[in-house]
Short mmCIF file of C-alpha atoms in Angstrom, two decimals:
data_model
loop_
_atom_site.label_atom_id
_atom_site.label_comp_id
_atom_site.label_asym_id
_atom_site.label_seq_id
_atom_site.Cartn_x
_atom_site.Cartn_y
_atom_site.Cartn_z
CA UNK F 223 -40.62 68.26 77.18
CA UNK F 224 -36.78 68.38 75.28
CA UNK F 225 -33.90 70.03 77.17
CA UNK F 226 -34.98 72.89 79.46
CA UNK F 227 -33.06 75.75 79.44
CA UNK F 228 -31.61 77.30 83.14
CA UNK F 229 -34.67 79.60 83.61
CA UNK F 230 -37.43 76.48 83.10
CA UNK F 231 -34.62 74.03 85.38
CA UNK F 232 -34.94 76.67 87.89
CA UNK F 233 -38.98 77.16 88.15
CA UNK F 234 -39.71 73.61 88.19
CA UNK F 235 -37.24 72.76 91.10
CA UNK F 236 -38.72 75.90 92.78
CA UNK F 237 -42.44 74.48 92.20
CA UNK F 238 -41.11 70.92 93.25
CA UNK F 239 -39.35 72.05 96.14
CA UNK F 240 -41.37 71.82 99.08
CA UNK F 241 -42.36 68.27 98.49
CA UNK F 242 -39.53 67.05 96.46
CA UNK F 243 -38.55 64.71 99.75
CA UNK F 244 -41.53 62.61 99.76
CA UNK F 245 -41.82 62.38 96.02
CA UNK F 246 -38.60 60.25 96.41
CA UNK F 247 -40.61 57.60 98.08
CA UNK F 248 -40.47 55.40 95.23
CA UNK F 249 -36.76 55.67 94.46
CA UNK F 250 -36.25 54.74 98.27
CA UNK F 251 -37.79 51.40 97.47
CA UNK F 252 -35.46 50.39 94.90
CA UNK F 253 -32.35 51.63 96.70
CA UNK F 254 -31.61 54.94 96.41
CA UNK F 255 -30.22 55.50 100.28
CA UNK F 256 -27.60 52.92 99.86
CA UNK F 257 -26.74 54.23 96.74
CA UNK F 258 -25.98 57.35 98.09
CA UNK F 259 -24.33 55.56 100.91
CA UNK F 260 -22.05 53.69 98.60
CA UNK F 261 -21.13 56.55 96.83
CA UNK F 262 -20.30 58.90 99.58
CA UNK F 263 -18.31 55.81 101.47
CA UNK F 264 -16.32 55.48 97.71
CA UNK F 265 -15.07 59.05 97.71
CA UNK F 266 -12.93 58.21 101.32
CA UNK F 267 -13.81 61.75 103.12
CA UNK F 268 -11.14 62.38 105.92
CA UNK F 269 -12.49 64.13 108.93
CA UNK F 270 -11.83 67.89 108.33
CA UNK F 271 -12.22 67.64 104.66
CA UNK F 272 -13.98 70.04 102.21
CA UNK F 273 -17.02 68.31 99.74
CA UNK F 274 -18.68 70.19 97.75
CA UNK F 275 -21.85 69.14 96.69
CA UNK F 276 -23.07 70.47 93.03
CA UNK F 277 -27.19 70.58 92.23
CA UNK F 278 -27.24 69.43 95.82
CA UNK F 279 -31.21 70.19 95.82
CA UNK F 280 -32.78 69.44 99.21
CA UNK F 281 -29.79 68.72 100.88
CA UNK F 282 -30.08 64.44 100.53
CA UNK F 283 -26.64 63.65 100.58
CA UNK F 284 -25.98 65.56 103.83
CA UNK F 285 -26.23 63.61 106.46
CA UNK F 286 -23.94 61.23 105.21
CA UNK F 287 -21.31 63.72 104.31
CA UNK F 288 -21.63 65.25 107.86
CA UNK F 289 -20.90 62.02 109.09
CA UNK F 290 -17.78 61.59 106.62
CA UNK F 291 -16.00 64.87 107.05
CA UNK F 292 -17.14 65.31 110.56
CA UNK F 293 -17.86 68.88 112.51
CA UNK F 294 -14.63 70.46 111.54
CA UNK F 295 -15.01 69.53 107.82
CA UNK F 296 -16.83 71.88 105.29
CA UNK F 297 -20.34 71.31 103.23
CA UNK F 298 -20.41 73.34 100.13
CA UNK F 299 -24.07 72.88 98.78
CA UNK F 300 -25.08 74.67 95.21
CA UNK F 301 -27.93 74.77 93.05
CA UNK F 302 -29.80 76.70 90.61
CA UNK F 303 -33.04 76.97 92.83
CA UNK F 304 -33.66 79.20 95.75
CA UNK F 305 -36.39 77.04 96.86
CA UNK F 306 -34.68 73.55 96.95
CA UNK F 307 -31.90 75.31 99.01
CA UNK F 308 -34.48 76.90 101.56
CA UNK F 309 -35.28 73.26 102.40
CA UNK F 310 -31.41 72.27 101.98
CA UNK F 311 -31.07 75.24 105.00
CA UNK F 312 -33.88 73.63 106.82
CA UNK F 313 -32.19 70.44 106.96
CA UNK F 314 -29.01 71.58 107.86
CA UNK F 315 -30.37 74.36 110.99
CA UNK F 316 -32.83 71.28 112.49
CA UNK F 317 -29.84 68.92 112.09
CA UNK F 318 -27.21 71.29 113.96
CA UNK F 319 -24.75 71.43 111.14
CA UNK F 320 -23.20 74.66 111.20
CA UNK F 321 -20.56 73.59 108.74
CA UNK F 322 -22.54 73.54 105.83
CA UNK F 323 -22.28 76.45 103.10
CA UNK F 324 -25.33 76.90 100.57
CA UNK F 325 -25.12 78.74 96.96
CA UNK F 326 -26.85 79.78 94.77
CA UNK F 327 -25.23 79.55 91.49
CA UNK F 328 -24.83 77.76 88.27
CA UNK F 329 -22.88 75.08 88.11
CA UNK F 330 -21.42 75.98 84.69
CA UNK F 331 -20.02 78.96 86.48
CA UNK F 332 -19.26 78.06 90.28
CA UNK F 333 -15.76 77.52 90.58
CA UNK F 334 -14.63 75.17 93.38
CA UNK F 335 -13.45 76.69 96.63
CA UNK F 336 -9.10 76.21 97.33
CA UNK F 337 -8.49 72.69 99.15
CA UNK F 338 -11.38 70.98 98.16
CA UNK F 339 -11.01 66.89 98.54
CA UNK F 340 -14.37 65.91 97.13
CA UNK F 341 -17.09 67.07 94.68
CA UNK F 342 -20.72 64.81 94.23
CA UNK F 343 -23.47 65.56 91.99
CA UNK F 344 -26.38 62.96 92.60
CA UNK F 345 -28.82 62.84 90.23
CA UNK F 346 -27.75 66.51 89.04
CA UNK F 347 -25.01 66.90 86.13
CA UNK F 348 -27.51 64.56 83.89
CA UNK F 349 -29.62 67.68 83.14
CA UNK F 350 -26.62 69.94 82.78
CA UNK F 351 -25.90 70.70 78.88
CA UNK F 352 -22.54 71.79 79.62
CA UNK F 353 -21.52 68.72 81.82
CA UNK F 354 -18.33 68.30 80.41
CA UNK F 355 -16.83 71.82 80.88
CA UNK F 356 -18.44 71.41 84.55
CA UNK F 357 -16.39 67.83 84.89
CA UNK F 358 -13.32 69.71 83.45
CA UNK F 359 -13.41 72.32 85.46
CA UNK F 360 -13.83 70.18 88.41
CA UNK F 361 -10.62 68.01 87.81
CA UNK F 362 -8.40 71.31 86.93
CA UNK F 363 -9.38 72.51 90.46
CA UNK F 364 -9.36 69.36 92.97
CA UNK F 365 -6.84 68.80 95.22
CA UNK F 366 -4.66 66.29 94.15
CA UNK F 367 -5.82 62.89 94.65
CA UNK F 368 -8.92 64.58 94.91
CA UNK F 369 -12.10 62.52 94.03
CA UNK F 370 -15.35 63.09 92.15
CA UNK F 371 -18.52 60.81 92.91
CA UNK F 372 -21.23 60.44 90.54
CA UNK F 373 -24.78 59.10 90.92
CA UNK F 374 -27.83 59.68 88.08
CA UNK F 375 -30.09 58.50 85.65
CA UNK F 376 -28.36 56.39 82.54
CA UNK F 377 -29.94 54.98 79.51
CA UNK F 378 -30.81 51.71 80.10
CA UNK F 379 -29.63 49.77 77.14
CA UNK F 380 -31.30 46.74 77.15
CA UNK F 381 -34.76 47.94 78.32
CA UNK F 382 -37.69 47.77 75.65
CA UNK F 383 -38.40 50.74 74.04
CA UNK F 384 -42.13 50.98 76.05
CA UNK F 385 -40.18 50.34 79.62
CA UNK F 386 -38.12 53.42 78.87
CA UNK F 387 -41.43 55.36 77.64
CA UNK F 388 -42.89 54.55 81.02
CA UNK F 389 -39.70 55.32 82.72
CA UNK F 390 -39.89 58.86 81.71
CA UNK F 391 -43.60 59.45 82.16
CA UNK F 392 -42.78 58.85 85.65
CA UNK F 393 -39.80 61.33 86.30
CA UNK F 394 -41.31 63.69 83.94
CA UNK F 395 -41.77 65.74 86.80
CA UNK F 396 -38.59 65.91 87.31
CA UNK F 397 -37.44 67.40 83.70
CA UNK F 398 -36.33 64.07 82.56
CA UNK F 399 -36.79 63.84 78.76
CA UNK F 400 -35.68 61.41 76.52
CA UNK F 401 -33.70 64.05 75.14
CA UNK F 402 -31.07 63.77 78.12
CA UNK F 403 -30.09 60.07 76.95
CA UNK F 404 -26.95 61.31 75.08
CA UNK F 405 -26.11 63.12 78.11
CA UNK F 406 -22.76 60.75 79.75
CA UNK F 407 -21.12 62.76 82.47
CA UNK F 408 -19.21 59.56 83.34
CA UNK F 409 -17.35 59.71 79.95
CA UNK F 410 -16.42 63.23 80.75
CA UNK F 411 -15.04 61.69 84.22
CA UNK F 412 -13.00 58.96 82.19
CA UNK F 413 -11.49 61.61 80.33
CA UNK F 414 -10.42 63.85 82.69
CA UNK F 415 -10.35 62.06 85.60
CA UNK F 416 -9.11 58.23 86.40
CA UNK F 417 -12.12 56.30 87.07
CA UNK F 418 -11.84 53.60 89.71
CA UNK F 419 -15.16 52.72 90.33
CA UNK F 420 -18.07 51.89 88.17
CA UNK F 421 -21.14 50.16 88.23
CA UNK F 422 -24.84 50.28 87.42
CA UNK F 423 -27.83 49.96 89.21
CA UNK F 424 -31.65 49.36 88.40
CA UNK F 425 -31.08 47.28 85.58
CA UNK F 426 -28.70 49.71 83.66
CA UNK F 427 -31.10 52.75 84.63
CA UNK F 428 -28.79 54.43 86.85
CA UNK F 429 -25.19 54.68 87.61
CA UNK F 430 -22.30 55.11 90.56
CA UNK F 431 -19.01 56.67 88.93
CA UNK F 432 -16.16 57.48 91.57
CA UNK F 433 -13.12 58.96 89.72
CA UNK F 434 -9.77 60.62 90.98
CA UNK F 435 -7.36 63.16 89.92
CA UNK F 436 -3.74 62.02 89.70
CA UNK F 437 -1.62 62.74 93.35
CA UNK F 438 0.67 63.77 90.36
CA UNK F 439 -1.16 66.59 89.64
CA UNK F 440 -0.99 70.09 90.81
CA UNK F 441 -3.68 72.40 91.39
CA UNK F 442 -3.78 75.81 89.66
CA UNK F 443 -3.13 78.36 92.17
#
């Protein structure tokens, strides 16, 4: 499949969109709730605070940031497809959470709204060429002490080479080419960032990176 460019990212999440949910079955089984879980509790969301959540797709990690930043805080969703964020807005209007702001946009491009405490990407900046300016652009803009929290797909190092093969026949649905295994936001996040939490999951398959900006810091204005 190689690297898809925006235009084929954004008509496969539109053709996956309206059963993108259940095809996360499988994931489920292996952990992927408390992974989310123990990525969102890692960032340390005050009630009141603003999260923004880049390639937020369906809306997944939104429960669990409503319950973080409470009904006064502020849900900033974006992603390239139209369709994934017409379930995201289904999600949010059966739910009742009126503090929840969806985008379309790029991610190279979107620029992070003033104040904002907390950015996540799960399973997102992985299939972003450009993650590094994305990363960078993230920790000139955070509030200080600000945190990022990152959860995705890794090359597994010591897996055979015919696990891996069958490993990506079975996400290939999701875009997920072997192409994608230099692809390291987590570096980008030790460079411009301080990491203080890192660990992998599913045998070195996938990763949770939580990394914050210096209190030092100040944000541009």
């Amino acid at each position: 499949m190689g690297i898809l460019d925006k235009p084929a990212v954004r008509r496969l999440y539109d053709r996956e969109a309206e059963h993108y949910d259940a095809s996360l079955f499988w994931f489920g089984l292996v952990g992927l709730k408390s992974w989310r879980a123990a990525l969102i509790s890692g960032l340390r969301l005050a009630a009141g605070a603003t999260v923004v959540d880049l390639c937020c797709g369906t809306g997944a990690n939104f429960a669990l940031l409503a319950d973080a930043v409470g009904p006064h805080g502020r849900m900033v969703g974006v992603d390239l497809s139209e369709a994934m964020l017409v379930q995201a807005r289904r999600k949010a209007e059966v739910a009742g959470w009126s503090n929840v702001e969806l985008i379309q946009a790029d991610v190279e491009a979107f620029q992070l709204p003033i104040g904002t405490e907390a950015v996540i990407s799960t399973f997102g900046l992985e299939m972003v060429p450009r993650y590094e300016h994305v990363i960078e652009n993230i920790a000139a803009n955070l509030r200080p002490g600000g945190r990022l929290g990152l959860l995705g797909l890794k090359h597994p190092e010591r897996w055979p080479r015919w696990l891996i093969d069958v490993g990506v026949r079975l996400t290939q649905k999701y875009g997920v080419a072997r192409e994608y295994e230099s692809f390291q936001p987590w570096r980008a996040a030790e460079h411009y960032l301080r990491v203080t939490h890192w660990e992998q999951k599913l045998f070195g398959a996938a990763y949770i990176c939580i990394a914050e900006k210096s209190a030092a810091e100040s944000s541009p204005s």
